[in-house]
Coordinates of C-alpha atoms in Angstrom, one line a residue:
Chain Q
M446 CA -103.4 116.7 148.0
L447 CA -102.9 119.0 151.0
P448 CA -102.8 117.4 154.5
N449 CA -106.0 119.1 155.5
E450 CA -107.8 117.9 152.4
L451 CA -106.4 114.4 153.0
L452 CA -107.7 114.5 156.6
L453 CA -111.1 115.7 155.4
H454 CA -111.2 113.1 152.7
R455 CA -110.3 110.3 155.1
R456 CA -112.1 111.6 158.2
D457 CA -114.6 108.7 158.3
F458 CA -111.8 106.2 158.3
I459 CA -109.7 108.1 160.8
T460 CA -112.8 108.5 163.1
F461 CA -113.6 104.8 162.7
F462 CA -110.2 103.6 163.6
C463 CA -109.9 106.1 166.5
G464 CA -113.3 105.0 167.8
V465 CA -112.5 101.3 167.6
L466 CA -109.1 101.9 169.3
V467 CA -110.6 104.0 172.2
S468 CA -113.4 101.5 172.6
V469 CA -111.0 98.6 172.9
V470 CA -108.8 100.5 175.3
L471 CA -111.9 101.3 177.4
I472 CA -113.0 97.6 177.4
F473 CA -109.6 96.6 178.8
S474 CA -109.5 99.4 181.3
N475 CA -112.8 98.8 183.1
N476 CA -111.3 98.4 186.5
N477 CA -109.5 101.6 186.2
S478 CA -110.5 104.0 189.1
Q479 CA -110.8 106.9 186.7
I480 CA -113.3 105.0 184.6
Q481 CA -115.2 104.2 187.8
N482 CA -115.2 107.9 188.8
V483 CA -116.5 109.0 185.4
R484 CA -119.2 106.3 185.7
A485 CA -120.2 107.7 189.1
W486 CA -120.3 111.3 187.7
T487 CA -122.3 110.2 184.7
V488 CA -124.9 108.4 186.8
E489 CA -125.0 111.3 189.2
G490 CA -125.5 113.8 186.4
F491 CA -128.3 111.8 184.8
G492 CA -129.8 110.9 188.1
F493 CA -132.0 113.9 188.4
F494 CA -133.7 113.3 185.1
L495 CA -134.0 109.6 185.7
N496 CA -135.7 110.4 189.0
K497 CA -138.2 112.7 187.3
V498 CA -139.2 110.3 184.5
T499 CA -139.5 107.4 186.9
A500 CA -141.6 109.5 189.2
L501 CA -144.1 110.0 186.4
R502 CA -144.7 106.2 186.5
G503 CA -145.5 106.4 190.2
Y504 CA -148.0 109.2 190.3
Y505 CA -151.0 106.8 190.2
Q506 CA -149.8 104.8 193.1
L507 CA -150.2 105.3 196.8
R508 CA -146.5 105.8 197.1
E509 CA -146.0 106.8 200.7
K510 CA -148.2 104.0 202.0
N511 CA -146.5 101.5 199.8
L512 CA -143.1 102.5 200.9
W513 CA -144.0 102.2 204.5
L514 CA -145.6 98.8 203.9
N515 CA -142.7 97.6 201.9
E516 CA -140.3 98.5 204.6
Q517 CA -142.3 96.7 207.2
N518 CA -142.6 93.8 204.8
A519 CA -138.8 93.6 204.2
N520 CA -138.1 93.8 207.9
L521 CA -140.6 91.0 208.5
M522 CA -139.1 88.9 205.7
L523 CA -135.6 89.3 207.2
E524 CA -136.9 88.5 210.6
N525 CA -138.8 85.5 209.1
S526 CA -135.6 84.3 207.4
R527 CA -133.8 84.5 210.7
L528 CA -136.5 82.6 212.5
R529 CA -136.6 79.9 209.8
E530 CA -132.9 79.5 210.1
A531 CA -133.2 79.4 213.8
A532 CA -135.9 76.7 213.6
F533 CA -133.7 74.5 211.4
E534 CA -130.8 75.2 213.7
N535 CA -132.9 74.3 216.7
D536 CA -133.9 71.0 215.1
R537 CA -130.2 70.0 214.8
L538 CA -129.0 71.5 218.0
K539 CA -132.0 70.9 220.2
N540 CA -130.0 69.4 223.0
L541 CA -127.8 72.4 223.3
L542 CA -128.6 74.9 225.9
N543 CA -127.8 78.5 225.8
F544 CA -128.6 78.8 222.2
K545 CA -128.4 82.4 221.1
S546 CA -129.7 84.0 218.0
R547 CA -129.4 87.7 217.3
S548 CA -130.1 89.6 214.1
K549 CA -130.1 93.2 213.4
F550 CA -130.5 94.8 210.0
D551 CA -129.9 98.4 209.2
L552 CA -131.9 99.0 206.0
V553 CA -132.1 102.0 203.7
I554 CA -134.8 102.1 201.1
G555 CA -133.8 102.8 197.5
K556 CA -136.2 103.7 194.7
I557 CA -135.3 102.2 191.4
I558 CA -134.9 105.1 188.9
G559 CA -133.4 103.2 186.0
H560 CA -132.8 99.8 184.5
S561 CA -130.0 98.6 182.4
Q562 CA -131.2 95.5 180.8
D563 CA -130.3 93.0 178.1
S564 CA -129.7 89.3 177.9
F565 CA -126.6 89.4 180.1
I566 CA -126.7 92.7 182.0
N567 CA -129.4 93.2 184.5
S568 CA -128.8 96.1 186.8
V569 CA -130.8 98.9 188.4
I570 CA -130.0 102.5 189.3
L571 CA -131.0 103.5 192.8
D572 CA -131.6 106.9 194.2
V573 CA -129.4 106.3 197.2
G574 CA -125.7 106.7 197.5
K575 CA -122.8 107.4 199.8
N576 CA -124.8 110.2 201.5
E577 CA -127.2 107.6 202.7
G578 CA -124.5 105.3 203.8
V579 CA -124.6 103.0 200.8
Y580 CA -121.3 101.4 199.7
K581 CA -120.0 98.9 197.1
N582 CA -120.9 95.3 197.7
M583 CA -123.8 95.9 200.2
A584 CA -126.6 93.4 199.8
V585 CA -129.9 94.5 198.1
V586 CA -133.1 92.8 199.3
T587 CA -136.8 93.0 198.8
A588 CA -139.7 91.6 200.8
Q589 CA -139.4 88.4 198.8
G590 CA -135.7 87.8 199.4
L591 CA -132.2 88.7 198.1
A592 CA -132.3 90.8 194.9
G593 CA -128.7 91.7 194.3
K594 CA -125.7 93.8 195.5
I595 CA -124.3 97.2 195.0
F596 CA -121.9 97.4 192.1
S597 CA -121.0 101.1 191.9
V598 CA -121.9 104.1 194.0
S599 CA -121.7 107.9 193.8
E600 CA -122.8 110.6 196.2
N601 CA -126.5 110.2 195.7
K602 CA -126.9 107.3 193.3
A603 CA -125.9 103.6 193.1
I604 CA -125.9 100.9 190.5
A605 CA -126.8 97.4 191.8
Y606 CA -126.4 94.0 190.1
L607 CA -129.5 91.9 190.2
L608 CA -129.4 88.1 190.6
L609 CA -130.1 87.8 186.9
D610 CA -126.9 89.6 186.0
R611 CA -124.1 87.5 184.5
N612 CA -121.7 88.9 187.0
F613 CA -123.6 87.8 190.1
R614 CA -122.5 84.9 192.3
V615 CA -123.6 84.1 195.9
G616 CA -122.8 81.2 198.3
V617 CA -126.0 79.5 199.3
I618 CA -127.3 76.4 201.1
D619 CA -130.3 74.1 200.7
Q620 CA -132.4 75.1 203.7
R621 CA -133.6 71.5 204.4
T622 CA -130.4 69.6 203.9
R623 CA -127.8 72.4 204.5
I624 CA -126.0 71.3 201.3
P625 CA -123.9 74.2 200.0
G626 CA -123.6 75.5 196.5
I627 CA -123.2 78.6 194.4
I628 CA -126.1 80.5 192.8
R629 CA -125.6 82.2 189.5
W630 CA -127.7 83.2 186.6
F631 CA -128.9 80.5 184.2
K632 CA -127.5 82.2 181.0
T633 CA -130.9 82.9 179.7
G634 CA -134.4 83.9 180.9
S635 CA -135.2 84.6 184.5
E636 CA -134.0 81.4 186.3
L637 CA -130.9 80.7 188.3
V638 CA -128.6 77.7 188.5
L639 CA -127.4 76.2 191.7
G640 CA -123.8 75.0 190.9
E641 CA -121.2 72.9 192.7
V642 CA -123.7 70.4 194.2
P643 CA -122.3 66.9 193.9
K644 CA -124.3 64.1 192.3
R645 CA -126.4 62.0 194.6
S646 CA -126.8 64.9 197.0
D647 CA -130.1 64.9 198.9
V648 CA -131.8 67.9 197.2
K649 CA -135.4 67.8 196.0
V650 CA -137.6 69.9 193.8
G651 CA -139.3 72.5 196.0
D652 CA -136.4 72.9 198.5
K653 CA -135.8 76.4 199.5
I654 CA -132.4 77.9 198.8
V655 CA -131.1 80.6 201.1
T656 CA -127.9 82.5 201.5
S657 CA -125.3 80.6 203.4
G658 CA -124.0 83.6 205.4
I659 CA -120.4 82.5 204.8
S660 CA -119.5 85.6 202.9
R661 CA -119.4 88.9 204.8
I662 CA -121.6 90.6 202.1
F663 CA -124.8 88.7 202.5
P664 CA -126.6 87.9 205.8
G665 CA -127.3 84.2 206.1
G666 CA -130.9 82.9 205.6
L667 CA -132.0 85.3 202.9
T668 CA -134.4 83.6 200.5
I669 CA -133.0 83.1 197.0
G670 CA -135.8 80.9 195.6
E671 CA -137.0 77.3 195.2
I672 CA -135.5 74.4 193.3
K673 CA -137.5 74.0 190.1
S674 CA -135.8 71.1 188.4
I675 CA -132.9 68.7 188.9
S676 CA -130.8 66.6 186.5
D677 CA -127.4 65.1 186.5
E678 CA -124.6 66.4 184.3
K679 CA -123.6 63.7 181.8
L680 CA -119.9 63.9 182.3
G681 CA -119.3 66.1 185.3
M682 CA -119.4 65.5 189.0
F683 CA -122.2 67.9 189.8
M684 CA -126.0 68.2 189.4
N685 CA -127.8 70.6 187.1
I686 CA -130.2 72.4 189.5
V687 CA -132.5 75.1 188.2
V688 CA -133.8 77.6 190.8
E689 CA -136.8 79.8 190.5
P690 CA -136.0 83.2 192.1
A691 CA -138.3 84.3 194.9
V692 CA -138.0 87.9 193.8
D693 CA -140.2 89.0 190.9
F694 CA -137.7 91.1 189.0
S695 CA -140.3 92.4 186.5
R696 CA -142.1 94.2 189.3
L697 CA -139.2 95.8 191.2
E698 CA -139.8 99.4 192.2
E699 CA -138.2 99.8 195.5
V700 CA -135.5 97.7 197.2
F701 CA -133.7 97.8 200.5
V702 CA -129.9 98.1 200.9
V703 CA -128.6 96.2 203.9
K704 CA -126.2 98.7 205.4
S705 CA -125.1 96.5 208.2
H706 CA -126.1 93.1 209.6
N707 CA -125.1 91.1 212.5
I708 CA -126.2 87.5 212.6
D709 CA -124.9 85.1 215.1
L710 CA -126.6 81.8 214.9
N711 CA -124.0 80.0 216.9
Chain X
M1135 CA -126.7 124.0 166.8
Y1136 CA -127.1 120.5 165.5
V1137 CA -124.6 119.2 168.1
L1138 CA -126.7 120.7 170.9
L1139 CA -129.9 119.4 169.4
Y1140 CA -128.6 115.9 169.0
S1141 CA -126.9 115.9 172.4
L1142 CA -130.3 116.7 173.8
L1143 CA -131.9 114.0 171.7
F1144 CA -129.4 111.4 172.9
A1145 CA -129.8 112.4 176.5
V1146 CA -133.6 111.9 176.1
A1147 CA -133.0 108.5 174.3
I1148 CA -130.6 107.3 177.1
I1149 CA -133.1 108.4 179.8
L1150 CA -135.9 106.6 178.0
Q1151 CA -133.7 103.5 177.5
L1152 CA -133.1 103.3 181.2
T1153 CA -136.6 104.2 182.4
L1154 CA -139.5 103.4 180.0
I1155 CA -138.0 101.0 177.5
P1156 CA -137.6 98.2 180.3
L1157 CA -141.4 98.3 180.5
F1158 CA -141.4 96.8 177.0
S1159 CA -139.0 94.1 177.9
I1160 CA -139.9 90.5 177.0
K1161 CA -137.8 88.0 178.9
N1162 CA -135.0 90.5 179.3
I1163 CA -135.1 91.3 175.6
T1164 CA -135.3 95.1 175.1
P1165 CA -135.1 97.3 172.0
D1166 CA -132.1 99.5 171.7
L1167 CA -133.5 103.0 171.4
V1168 CA -130.1 104.7 171.5
F1169 CA -128.9 102.6 168.6
I1170 CA -132.0 103.6 166.6
V1171 CA -131.2 107.2 167.1
V1172 CA -127.6 106.6 166.0
L1173 CA -128.9 105.0 162.8
A1174 CA -131.3 107.9 162.2
I1175 CA -128.3 110.3 162.4
V1176 CA -126.4 108.2 159.9
F1177 CA -129.4 108.6 157.5
K1178 CA -129.7 112.3 158.2
H1179 CA -126.1 113.5 158.4
G1180 CA -123.9 110.7 157.1
R1181 CA -121.4 108.3 158.5
F1182 CA -119.0 110.7 160.1
W1183 CA -121.6 112.1 162.5
G1184 CA -123.0 108.7 163.0
L1185 CA -119.6 107.4 164.1
I1186 CA -119.1 110.3 166.5
S1187 CA -122.6 110.1 168.0
G1188 CA -122.5 106.3 168.1
F1189 CA -119.2 106.3 170.0
V1190 CA -120.3 109.0 172.6
A1191 CA -123.8 107.6 173.1
G1192 CA -122.4 104.0 173.5
V1193 CA -119.9 105.0 176.1
V1194 CA -122.4 107.0 178.1
L1195 CA -124.9 104.1 178.0
D1196 CA -122.3 101.6 179.1
F1197 CA -121.7 103.7 182.3
F1198 CA -125.2 102.8 183.5
G1199 CA -124.8 99.1 183.2
T1200 CA -122.5 96.5 185.0
G1201 CA -120.8 95.3 181.8
F1202 CA -117.7 96.5 180.0
V1203 CA -117.5 100.2 179.3
G1204 CA -116.8 100.6 175.5
V1205 CA -118.7 97.6 174.2
S1206 CA -121.8 99.5 173.1
S1207 CA -119.6 102.2 171.4
L1208 CA -117.6 99.5 169.6
G1209 CA -120.9 97.9 168.4
N1210 CA -122.3 101.2 167.3
I1211 CA -119.1 102.2 165.4
L1212 CA -118.9 98.9 163.5
A1213 CA -122.6 99.0 162.6
V1214 CA -122.5 102.7 161.6
F1215 CA -119.4 102.1 159.4
F1216 CA -121.2 99.3 157.6
A1217 CA -124.4 101.4 157.3
G1218 CA -122.5 104.4 155.9
Y1219 CA -121.4 102.3 152.9
W1220 CA -124.8 100.9 152.0
I1221 CA -127.3 103.7 152.6
N1222 CA -128.9 104.7 149.3
E1223 CA -131.9 106.4 147.8
Q1224 CA -133.7 103.1 147.2
F1225 CA -134.5 102.7 150.9
E1226 CA -136.9 105.7 150.6
R1227 CA -139.0 103.8 148.1
R1228 CA -138.6 100.2 149.2
F1229 CA -139.7 99.7 152.7
L1230 CA -138.8 96.0 152.8
L1231 CA -135.3 96.7 151.6
L1232 CA -135.0 99.4 154.3
L1233 CA -136.1 96.9 156.9
L1234 CA -133.6 94.3 155.7
F1235 CA -130.8 96.9 155.8
L1236 CA -131.7 98.0 159.3
F1237 CA -131.9 94.4 160.4
I1238 CA -128.4 93.6 159.1
T1239 CA -127.0 96.8 160.6
T1240 CA -128.6 95.9 164.0
L1241 CA -127.3 92.4 163.6
I1242 CA -123.7 93.7 163.2
H1243 CA -124.1 95.8 166.3
N1244 CA -125.4 92.9 168.4
L1245 CA -122.8 90.4 166.9
T1246 CA -120.2 92.8 168.3
Y1247 CA -121.9 93.6 171.6
F1248 CA -123.2 90.2 172.9
P1249 CA -120.1 88.0 172.4
I1250 CA -118.0 90.5 174.4
V1251 CA -120.7 91.1 177.1
S1252 CA -121.1 87.3 177.5
I1253 CA -117.4 86.7 178.1
G1254 CA -117.1 84.5 181.2
S1255 CA -120.6 83.2 181.0
S1256 CA -119.5 80.0 179.2
I1257 CA -122.4 80.3 176.7
G1258 CA -121.6 79.0 173.2
F1259 CA -121.8 81.1 170.1
W1260 CA -125.0 79.5 168.6
P1261 CA -127.1 79.6 171.8
L1262 CA -125.9 83.2 172.1
F1263 CA -126.9 83.9 168.5
F1264 CA -130.3 82.5 168.8
R1265 CA -131.2 83.5 172.3
S1266 CA -129.7 87.0 172.4
V1267 CA -128.5 88.4 169.1
I1268 CA -131.5 87.5 166.9
P1269 CA -134.2 88.3 169.5
H1270 CA -132.6 91.7 170.4
S1271 CA -132.1 92.5 166.7
M1272 CA -135.7 91.5 165.8
Y1273 CA -137.2 93.6 168.7
T1274 CA -135.1 96.6 167.8
L1275 CA -136.2 96.2 164.2
V1276 CA -139.8 96.2 165.3
F1277 CA -139.3 99.4 167.2
M1278 CA -137.5 100.9 164.2
A1279 CA -140.4 100.0 161.9
V1280 CA -142.9 101.6 164.3
I1281 CA -140.8 104.7 164.5
Y1282 CA -140.5 104.8 160.7
L1283 CA -144.2 104.5 160.3
A1284 CA -144.8 107.2 162.9
I1285 CA -142.0 109.5 161.7
P1286 CA -141.2 108.6 158.0
S1287 CA -138.5 111.2 157.9
A1288 CA -136.5 109.5 160.6
F1289 CA -134.8 107.2 158.2
N1290 CA -134.8 109.4 155.2
K1291 CA -131.6 111.2 154.1
S1292 CA -130.9 114.9 154.3
R1293 CA -127.4 114.1 153.1
L1294 CA -126.2 110.7 152.2
A1295 CA -122.8 109.4 153.3

């Protein structure tokens, strides 16, 4: 059998093994900058069409008014978060004079033009990118609270993790007791788990969970959600705390990227 | 000509997967439209073109998510390779047999995809199987059945592998 005939005869097997090999290599090269560049180009290339199809869904809405109202709402939410934080701070530090509290958020509105969604991956594609001053790791918020953060960005588009993505982690505190913990996705459904909270901690069902502000990525005081249920791990040192997110992820249409924030509660 | 036509078809499928298909999501379970198109190509043009299209479409789709790039393509390739072996004329006459075949093929895809995507989430195999693999496979199968009923030629052969 001639080499060409052999290749033709075995082309399925050759294609299969090459495909498997390249896929495995890609899986192990995900942090490679070239892969990230190709990702950015691909999202940018498809972005135009994603925009158009998504726009079809919005024709029946009063879009401009909604955008304006949402922006106002988000600013009020952020201001409200800051004020709530300030009130709690005030309770604890009421004897201190010269208490200063300043907050300034620079927001950019991003329309969601695509979702990538399955049991583990929950991300959205936004119609804003580097040209609007959006960069990797910036916080993404809605009027209800923290929604996610920027994962990858191209010139005019960005991909953002949502809280329900398996890769998402954020440092938080119980707003009432100031007990810290780490929020992550609950492995299934649309709930979050508050981890690293020691047994016998004073947390209760209904407590509000907010960002701690310890990381430089997220402003402090952003609402994450409310504690829905609490139980103790049988063997571990920590509690099992389930948190209901404040953001309704099934209704997301626009979000706000926090370009810069400056919170000084102390 | 076919390459251009199917490239366009995949582009449309990817755009719909990212824009309209999430509207049908039930508790984050969504049908995989792109995989359905890949399977339709296996039926129409055989395993070789199914492997090529499954790989390319998988990689492109992975670029839009936050998971590992290459996982969807790996799942597509393994499922298509299996599908290419078992496709036969009986599927055109026996709808239930076709559904069973499509379900097993989708199961192979999801059994490849989800264990890799879930790495680091500390979820066990059986919870993963029952909460993700089976629901995603069932939902994709329902979509395939609807597409088959709407366009019967979608899963009929023009040339078997």
